[in-house]
């Protein structure tokens, strides 16, 4: 009986971890393992992941905005606008096209985008992506 209960607990823990999609995508992890410290390869992996995380931010932003009360909607819009400005300044993103970023630019943009997406996801109660 004890083994059965432990099995149920492990299954529930596994299911809860699957539904919480914080962090990098599996594709990014696989890509980074395959490039083994090649600068151009790392940059390509980062840019692909940046696109994924940008889509995630947009989806989470739309969900947050849609579910905000009328008073909060303005604040949500301002927060998103300020975040984009902050990311551009912090990462020195003068060029809007990710393919023209250096490794440092793409790394910075990816880290900030991932953190913002994670924050929005936690704030939404993880109701969006599944």
GROMACS .gro file of N, CA and C in nm:
model
  390
    1UNK      N    1   0.083  -0.119   0.000
    1UNK     CA    2   0.000   0.000   0.000
    1UNK      C    3   0.088   0.126   0.000
    2UNK      N    4   0.198   0.122   0.076
    2UNK     CA    5   0.288   0.237   0.083
    2UNK      C    6   0.346   0.267  -0.055
    3UNK      N    7   0.386   0.165  -0.131
    3UNK     CA    8   0.439   0.183  -0.265
    3UNK      C    9   0.334   0.245  -0.358
    4UNK      N   10   0.211   0.202  -0.344
    4UNK     CA   11   0.103   0.255  -0.426
    4UNK      C   12   0.085   0.405  -0.401
    5UNK      N   13   0.084   0.445  -0.276
    5UNK     CA   14   0.068   0.587  -0.240
    5UNK      C   15   0.187   0.668  -0.291
    6UNK      N   16   0.308   0.614  -0.277
    6UNK     CA   17   0.426   0.684  -0.328
    6UNK      C   18   0.417   0.701  -0.480
    7UNK      N   19   0.368   0.600  -0.548
    7UNK     CA   20   0.351   0.607  -0.693
    7UNK      C   21   0.253   0.715  -0.735
    8UNK      N   22   0.144   0.724  -0.662
    8UNK     CA   23   0.043   0.828  -0.691
    8UNK      C   24   0.103   0.966  -0.668
    9UNK      N   25   0.176   0.983  -0.559
    9UNK     CA   26   0.238   1.112  -0.528
    9UNK      C   27   0.337   1.150  -0.639
   10UNK      N   28   0.419   1.055  -0.683
   10UNK     CA   29   0.515   1.083  -0.790
   10UNK      C   30   0.445   1.118  -0.921
   11UNK      N   31   0.337   1.048  -0.954
   11UNK     CA   32   0.262   1.080  -1.076
   11UNK      C   33   0.203   1.220  -1.069
   12UNK      N   34   0.144   1.254  -0.956
   12UNK     CA   35   0.086   1.388  -0.940
   12UNK      C   36   0.194   1.495  -0.950
   13UNK      N   37   0.308   1.470  -0.889
   13UNK     CA   38   0.418   1.566  -0.896
   13UNK      C   39   0.465   1.581  -1.040
   14UNK      N   40   0.473   1.473  -1.113
   14UNK     CA   41   0.514   1.477  -1.253
   14UNK      C   42   0.415   1.555  -1.337
   15UNK      N   43   0.286   1.533  -1.315
   15UNK     CA   44   0.184   1.606  -1.390
   15UNK      C   45   0.188   1.754  -1.359
   16UNK      N   46   0.208   1.789  -1.233
   16UNK     CA   47   0.212   1.931  -1.198
   16UNK      C   48   0.335   1.997  -1.258
   17UNK      N   49   0.445   1.927  -1.267
   17UNK     CA   50   0.566   1.984  -1.327
   17UNK      C   51   0.546   2.003  -1.478
   18UNK      N   52   0.475   1.911  -1.542
   18UNK     CA   53   0.452   1.922  -1.685
   18UNK      C   54   0.366   2.042  -1.719
   19UNK      N   55   0.270   2.074  -1.634
   19UNK     CA   56   0.180   2.183  -1.666
   19UNK      C   57   0.242   2.319  -1.638
   20UNK      N   58   0.352   2.324  -1.568
   20UNK     CA   59   0.416   2.450  -1.536
   20UNK      C   60   0.536   2.466  -1.629
   21UNK      N   61   0.523   2.548  -1.732
   21UNK     CA   62   0.620   2.555  -1.841
   21UNK      C   63   0.720   2.670  -1.827
   22UNK      N   64   0.770   2.692  -1.710
   22UNK     CA   65   0.867   2.800  -1.692
   22UNK      C   66   1.001   2.759  -1.749
   23UNK      N   67   1.077   2.859  -1.792
   23UNK     CA   68   1.214   2.833  -1.836
   23UNK      C   69   1.227   2.812  -1.985
   24UNK      N   70   1.346   2.767  -2.024
   24UNK     CA   71   1.379   2.745  -2.164
   24UNK      C   72   1.299   2.629  -2.222
   25UNK      N   73   1.281   2.631  -2.353
   25UNK     CA   74   1.214   2.521  -2.422
   25UNK      C   75   1.310   2.402  -2.433
   26UNK      N   76   1.255   2.286  -2.454
   26UNK     CA   77   1.337   2.165  -2.474
   26UNK      C   78   1.424   2.180  -2.599
   27UNK      N   79   1.369   2.244  -2.703
   27UNK     CA   80   1.444   2.264  -2.827
   27UNK      C   81   1.573   2.342  -2.801
   28UNK      N   82   1.565   2.441  -2.713
   28UNK     CA   83   1.683   2.522  -2.682
   28UNK      C   84   1.790   2.438  -2.614
   29UNK      N   85   1.749   2.358  -2.520
   29UNK     CA   86   1.844   2.273  -2.448
   29UNK      C   87   1.913   2.178  -2.545
   30UNK      N   88   1.838   2.118  -2.636
   30UNK     CA   89   1.895   2.026  -2.735
   30UNK      C   90   1.990   2.102  -2.828
   31UNK      N   91   1.947   2.218  -2.874
   31UNK     CA   92   2.028   2.300  -2.965
   31UNK      C   93   2.161   2.338  -2.900
   32UNK      N   94   2.156   2.384  -2.775
   32UNK     CA   95   2.278   2.427  -2.707
   32UNK      C   96   2.374   2.310  -2.684
   33UNK      N   97   2.320   2.192  -2.657
   33UNK     CA   98   2.407   2.076  -2.640
   33UNK      C   99   2.477   2.038  -2.770
   34UNK      N  100   2.411   2.064  -2.882
   34UNK     CA  101   2.466   2.021  -3.011
   34UNK      C  102   2.572   2.117  -3.067
   35UNK      N  103   2.578   2.242  -3.021
   35UNK     CA  104   2.672   2.338  -3.081
   35UNK      C  105   2.808   2.341  -3.013
   36UNK      N  106   2.818   2.295  -2.895
   36UNK     CA  107   2.944   2.285  -2.820
   36UNK      C  108   3.037   2.406  -2.835
   37UNK      N  109   2.996   2.517  -2.778
   37UNK     CA  110   3.078   2.639  -2.768
   37UNK      C  111   3.115   2.707  -2.899
   38UNK      N  112   3.045   2.683  -3.005
   38UNK     CA  113   3.067   2.755  -3.130
   38UNK      C  114   2.983   2.883  -3.125
   39UNK      N  115   3.047   2.997  -3.134
   39UNK     CA  116   2.980   3.125  -3.116
   39UNK      C  117   2.860   3.142  -3.209
   40UNK      N  118   2.877   3.114  -3.337
   40UNK     CA  119   2.766   3.130  -3.431
   40UNK      C  120   2.652   3.032  -3.401
   41UNK      N  121   2.688   2.912  -3.360
   41UNK     CA  122   2.586   2.813  -3.323
   41UNK      C  123   2.508   2.856  -3.200
   42UNK      N  124   2.579   2.908  -3.102
   42UNK     CA  125   2.515   2.956  -2.979
   42UNK      C  126   2.419   3.070  -3.013
   43UNK      N  127   2.465   3.162  -3.097
   43UNK     CA  128   2.382   3.275  -3.138
   43UNK      C  129   2.255   3.227  -3.207
   44UNK      N  130   2.267   3.129  -3.297
   44UNK     CA  131   2.149   3.077  -3.367
   44UNK      C  132   2.050   3.014  -3.268
   45UNK      N  133   2.103   2.938  -3.173
   45UNK     CA  134   2.017   2.876  -3.071
   45UNK      C  135   1.945   2.983  -2.989
   46UNK      N  136   2.021   3.086  -2.950
   46UNK     CA  137   1.962   3.193  -2.870
   46UNK      C  138   1.854   3.268  -2.946
   47UNK      N  139   1.877   3.294  -3.073
   47UNK     CA  140   1.779   3.368  -3.152
   47UNK      C  141   1.652   3.285  -3.173
   48UNK      N  142   1.668   3.156  -3.197
   48UNK     CA  143   1.550   3.069  -3.210
   48UNK      C  144   1.470   3.069  -3.081
   49UNK      N  145   1.541   3.059  -2.968
   49UNK     CA  146   1.473   3.058  -2.839
   49UNK      C  147   1.412   3.194  -2.808
   50UNK      N  148   1.478   3.300  -2.848
   50UNK     CA  149   1.423   3.434  -2.829
   50UNK      C  150   1.289   3.448  -2.900
   51UNK      N  151   1.278   3.394  -3.020
   51UNK     CA  152   1.151   3.397  -3.093
   51UNK      C  153   1.043   3.321  -3.017
   52UNK      N  154   1.080   3.205  -2.964
   52UNK     CA  155   0.984   3.125  -2.886
   52UNK      C  156   0.939   3.201  -2.762
   53UNK      N  157   1.035   3.260  -2.692
   53UNK     CA  158   1.002   3.332  -2.569
   53UNK      C  159   0.925   3.462  -2.597
   54UNK      N  160   0.954   3.527  -2.710
   54UNK     CA  161   0.878   3.646  -2.749
   54UNK      C  162   0.732   3.610  -2.774
   55UNK      N  163   0.708   3.497  -2.841
   55UNK     CA  164   0.571   3.451  -2.864
   55UNK      C  165   0.502   3.421  -2.731
   56UNK      N  166   0.579   3.362  -2.641
   56UNK     CA  167   0.525   3.329  -2.508
   56UNK      C  168   0.486   3.457  -2.434
   57UNK      N  169   0.573   3.559  -2.440
   57UNK     CA  170   0.543   3.687  -2.374
   57UNK      C  171   0.415   3.748  -2.433
   58UNK      N  172   0.404   3.747  -2.566
   58UNK     CA  173   0.286   3.806  -2.630
   58UNK      C  174   0.159   3.734  -2.589
   59UNK      N  175   0.165   3.602  -2.587
   59UNK     CA  176   0.047   3.523  -2.549
   59UNK      C  177   0.008   3.550  -2.403
   60UNK      N  178   0.107   3.553  -2.316
   60UNK     CA  179   0.080   3.579  -2.174
   60UNK      C  180   0.033   3.722  -2.151
   61UNK      N  181   0.089   3.817  -2.225
   61UNK     CA  182   0.044   3.956  -2.214
   61UNK      C  183  -0.102   3.967  -2.254
   62UNK      N  184  -0.140   3.907  -2.367
   62UNK     CA  185  -0.278   3.913  -2.414
   62UNK      C  186  -0.373   3.853  -2.309
   63UNK      N  187  -0.331   3.742  -2.252
   63UNK     CA  188  -0.414   3.678  -2.149
   63UNK      C  189  -0.427   3.769  -2.027
   64UNK      N  190  -0.316   3.826  -1.984
   64UNK     CA  191  -0.317   3.915  -1.867
   64UNK      C  192  -0.406   4.036  -1.893
   65UNK      N  193  -0.391   4.095  -2.010
   65UNK     CA  194  -0.470   4.213  -2.046
   65UNK      C  195  -0.618   4.180  -2.052
   66UNK      N  196  -0.650   4.069  -2.116
   66UNK     CA  197  -0.790   4.028  -2.132
   66UNK      C  198  -0.858   4.005  -1.997
   67UNK      N  199  -0.783   3.952  -1.902
   67UNK     CA  200  -0.841   3.917  -1.772
   67UNK      C  201  -0.826   4.025  -1.666
   68UNK      N  202  -0.766   4.137  -1.702
   68UNK     CA  203  -0.752   4.248  -1.607
   68UNK      C  204  -0.883   4.326  -1.600
   69UNK      N  205  -0.909   4.384  -1.484
   69UNK     CA  206  -1.027   4.470  -1.476
   69UNK      C  207  -0.996   4.602  -1.548
   70UNK      N  208  -1.098   4.681  -1.578
   70UNK     CA  209  -1.076   4.803  -1.657
   70UNK      C  210  -0.969   4.897  -1.600
   71UNK      N  211  -0.959   4.907  -1.472
   71UNK     CA  212  -0.859   4.995  -1.410
   71UNK      C  213  -0.718   4.939  -1.430
   72UNK      N  214  -0.704   4.808  -1.421
   72UNK     CA  215  -0.573   4.744  -1.436
   72UNK      C  216  -0.524   4.740  -1.581
   73UNK      N  217  -0.615   4.742  -1.677
   73UNK     CA  218  -0.576   4.730  -1.818
   73UNK      C  219  -0.472   4.835  -1.857
   74UNK      N  220  -0.491   4.957  -1.815
   74UNK     CA  221  -0.396   5.064  -1.846
   74UNK      C  222  -0.260   5.035  -1.784
   75UNK      N  223  -0.260   4.984  -1.662
   75UNK     CA  224  -0.134   4.952  -1.595
   75UNK      C  225  -0.062   4.836  -1.664
   76UNK      N  226  -0.138   4.738  -1.709
   76UNK     CA  227  -0.079   4.624  -1.779
   76UNK      C  228  -0.014   4.671  -1.909
   77UNK      N  229  -0.083   4.759  -1.982
   77UNK     CA  230  -0.027   4.815  -2.105
   77UNK      C  231   0.101   4.892  -2.078
   78UNK      N  232   0.098   4.976  -1.975
   78UNK     CA  233   0.216   5.055  -1.939
   78UNK      C  234   0.333   4.966  -1.899
   79UNK      N  235   0.303   4.863  -1.821
   79UNK     CA  236   0.407   4.770  -1.776
   79UNK      C  237   0.475   4.704  -1.896
   80UNK      N  238   0.395   4.659  -1.993
   80UNK     CA  239   0.450   4.591  -2.109
   80UNK      C  240   0.535   4.688  -2.193
   81UNK      N  241   0.486   4.807  -2.213
   81UNK     CA  242   0.559   4.908  -2.290
   81UNK      C  243   0.692   4.943  -2.222
   82UNK      N  244   0.688   4.964  -2.093
   82UNK     CA  245   0.810   4.997  -2.017
   82UNK      C  246   0.908   4.881  -2.022
   83UNK      N  247   0.858   4.759  -2.015
   83UNK     CA  248   0.946   4.644  -2.019
   83UNK      C  249   1.020   4.637  -2.153
   84UNK      N  250   0.947   4.658  -2.264
   84UNK     CA  251   1.013   4.658  -2.396
   84UNK      C  252   1.122   4.765  -2.403
   85UNK      N  253   1.092   4.885  -2.354
   85UNK     CA  254   1.190   4.993  -2.354
   85UNK      C  255   1.312   4.956  -2.268
   86UNK      N  256   1.285   4.900  -2.153
   86UNK     CA  257   1.393   4.861  -2.061
   86UNK      C  258   1.482   4.754  -2.125
   87UNK      N  259   1.421   4.657  -2.191
   87UNK     CA  260   1.499   4.552  -2.256
   87UNK      C  261   1.585   4.610  -2.368
   88UNK      N  262   1.529   4.699  -2.447
   88UNK     CA  263   1.606   4.762  -2.555
   88UNK      C  264   1.726   4.840  -2.501
   89UNK      N  265   1.705   4.915  -2.394
   89UNK     CA  266   1.816   4.993  -2.334
   89UNK      C  267   1.919   4.902  -2.270
   90UNK      N  268   1.873   4.808  -2.189
   90UNK     CA  269   1.965   4.722  -2.113
   90UNK      C  270   2.050   4.635  -2.205
   91UNK      N  271   1.992   4.590  -2.314
   91UNK     CA  272   2.062   4.499  -2.405
   91UNK      C  273   2.121   4.571  -2.526
   92UNK      N  274   2.104   4.703  -2.530
   92UNK     CA  275   2.156   4.784  -2.640
   92UNK      C  276   2.107   4.732  -2.776
   93UNK      N  277   1.976   4.715  -2.785
   93UNK     CA  278   1.915   4.660  -2.906
   93UNK      C  279   1.878   4.772  -3.002
   94UNK      N  280   1.977   4.827  -3.069
   94UNK     CA  281   1.952   4.934  -3.165
   94UNK      C  282   1.893   4.878  -3.294
   95UNK      N  283   1.926   4.756  -3.328
   95UNK     CA  284   1.872   4.690  -3.447
   95UNK      C  285   1.753   4.605  -3.404
   96UNK      N  286   1.641   4.619  -3.471
   96UNK     CA  287   1.519   4.545  -3.434
   96UNK      C  288   1.520   4.400  -3.483
   97UNK      N  289   1.613   4.366  -3.571
   97UNK     CA  290   1.616   4.231  -3.627
   97UNK      C  291   1.711   4.142  -3.548
   98UNK      N  292   1.658   4.040  -3.482
   98UNK     CA  293   1.743   3.952  -3.400
   98UNK      C  294   1.859   3.888  -3.477
   99UNK      N  295   1.841   3.862  -3.604
   99UNK     CA  296   1.950   3.797  -3.679
   99UNK      C  297   2.075   3.885  -3.685
  100UNK      N  298   2.060   4.016  -3.662
  100UNK     CA  299   2.173   4.109  -3.664
  100UNK      C  300   2.235   4.131  -3.526
  101UNK      N  301   2.180   4.067  -3.424
  101UNK     CA  302   2.233   4.081  -3.289
  101UNK      C  303   2.368   4.011  -3.277
  102UNK      N  304   2.450   4.060  -3.185
  102UNK     CA  305   2.571   3.986  -3.147
  102UNK      C  306   2.529   3.880  -3.046
  103UNK      N  307   2.621   3.793  -3.010
  103UNK     CA  308   2.591   3.691  -2.908
  103UNK      C  309   2.553   3.758  -2.776
  104UNK      N  310   2.622   3.866  -2.741
  104UNK     CA  311   2.591   3.936  -2.616
  104UNK      C  312   2.451   3.996  -2.619
  105UNK      N  313   2.413   4.055  -2.732
  105UNK     CA  314   2.279   4.114  -2.744
  105UNK      C  315   2.172   4.006  -2.735
  106UNK      N  316   2.191   3.897  -2.808
  106UNK     CA  317   2.089   3.791  -2.807
  106UNK      C  318   2.080   3.724  -2.670
  107UNK      N  319   2.194   3.709  -2.604
  107UNK     CA  320   2.194   3.650  -2.471
  107UNK      C  321   2.119   3.738  -2.372
  108UNK      N  322   2.147   3.866  -2.374
  108UNK     CA  323   2.080   3.961  -2.285
  108UNK      C  324   1.929   3.964  -2.312
  109UNK      N  325   1.892   3.977  -2.440
  109UNK     CA  326   1.751   3.983  -2.476
  109UNK      C  327   1.679   3.855  -2.437
  110UNK      N  328   1.744   3.742  -2.457
  110UNK     CA  329   1.683   3.615  -2.421
  110UNK      C  330   1.661   3.605  -2.271
  111UNK      N  331   1.762   3.643  -2.192
  111UNK     CA  332   1.749   3.635  -2.046
  111UNK      C  333   1.636   3.725  -1.996
  112UNK      N  334   1.630   3.846  -2.048
  112UNK     CA  335   1.525   3.938  -2.002
  112UNK      C  336   1.387   3.892  -2.047
  113UNK      N  337   1.378   3.839  -2.168
  113UNK     CA  338   1.249   3.793  -2.220
  113UNK      C  339   1.202   3.669  -2.144
  114UNK      N  340   1.293   3.578  -2.118
  114UNK     CA  341   1.260   3.459  -2.042
  114UNK      C  342   1.210   3.495  -1.902
  115UNK      N  343   1.280   3.585  -1.836
  115UNK     CA  344   1.240   3.628  -1.700
  115UNK      C  345   1.103   3.693  -1.702
  116UNK      N  346   1.079   3.777  -1.802
  116UNK     CA  347   0.949   3.845  -1.812
  116UNK      C  348   0.838   3.744  -1.840
  117UNK      N  349   0.862   3.651  -1.930
  117UNK     CA  350   0.762   3.548  -1.961
  117UNK      C  351   0.732   3.464  -1.837
  118UNK      N  352   0.836   3.426  -1.763
  118UNK     CA  353   0.816   3.347  -1.641
  118UNK      C  354   0.732   3.425  -1.539
  119UNK      N  355   0.764   3.555  -1.525
  119UNK     CA  356   0.689   3.638  -1.430
  119UNK      C  357   0.542   3.647  -1.472
  120UNK      N  358   0.517   3.670  -1.600
  120UNK     CA  359   0.378   3.679  -1.649
  120UNK      C  360   0.305   3.546  -1.630
  121UNK      N  361   0.377   3.437  -1.653
  121UNK     CA  362   0.314   3.306  -1.639
  121UNK      C  363   0.277   3.277  -1.494
  122UNK      N  364   0.366   3.306  -1.404
  122UNK     CA  365   0.336   3.285  -1.262
  122UNK      C  366   0.219   3.374  -1.220
  123UNK      N  367   0.222   3.498  -1.268
  123UNK     CA  368   0.116   3.592  -1.234
  123UNK      C  369  -0.020   3.546  -1.288
  124UNK      N  370  -0.020   3.481  -1.403
  124UNK     CA  371  -0.146   3.434  -1.463
  124UNK      C  372  -0.195   3.305  -1.397
  125UNK      N  373  -0.116   3.248  -1.310
  125UNK     CA  374  -0.154   3.122  -1.248
  125UNK      C  375  -0.134   3.004  -1.341
  126UNK      N  376  -0.049   3.022  -1.444
  126UNK     CA  377  -0.017   2.918  -1.540
  126UNK      C  378  -0.140   2.864  -1.611
  127UNK      N  379  -0.233   2.953  -1.647
  127UNK     CA  380  -0.357   2.912  -1.711
  127UNK      C  381  -0.353   2.925  -1.862
  128UNK      N  382  -0.247   2.980  -1.917
  128UNK     CA  383  -0.247   3.017  -2.058
  128UNK      C  384  -0.195   2.909  -2.150
  129UNK      N  385  -0.082   2.853  -2.121
  129UNK     CA  386  -0.008   2.775  -2.219
  129UNK      C  387  -0.060   2.633  -2.241
  130UNK      N  388  -0.141   2.584  -2.155
  130UNK     CA  389  -0.190   2.446  -2.172
  130UNK      C  390  -0.332   2.444  -2.219
   0.00000   0.00000   0.00000
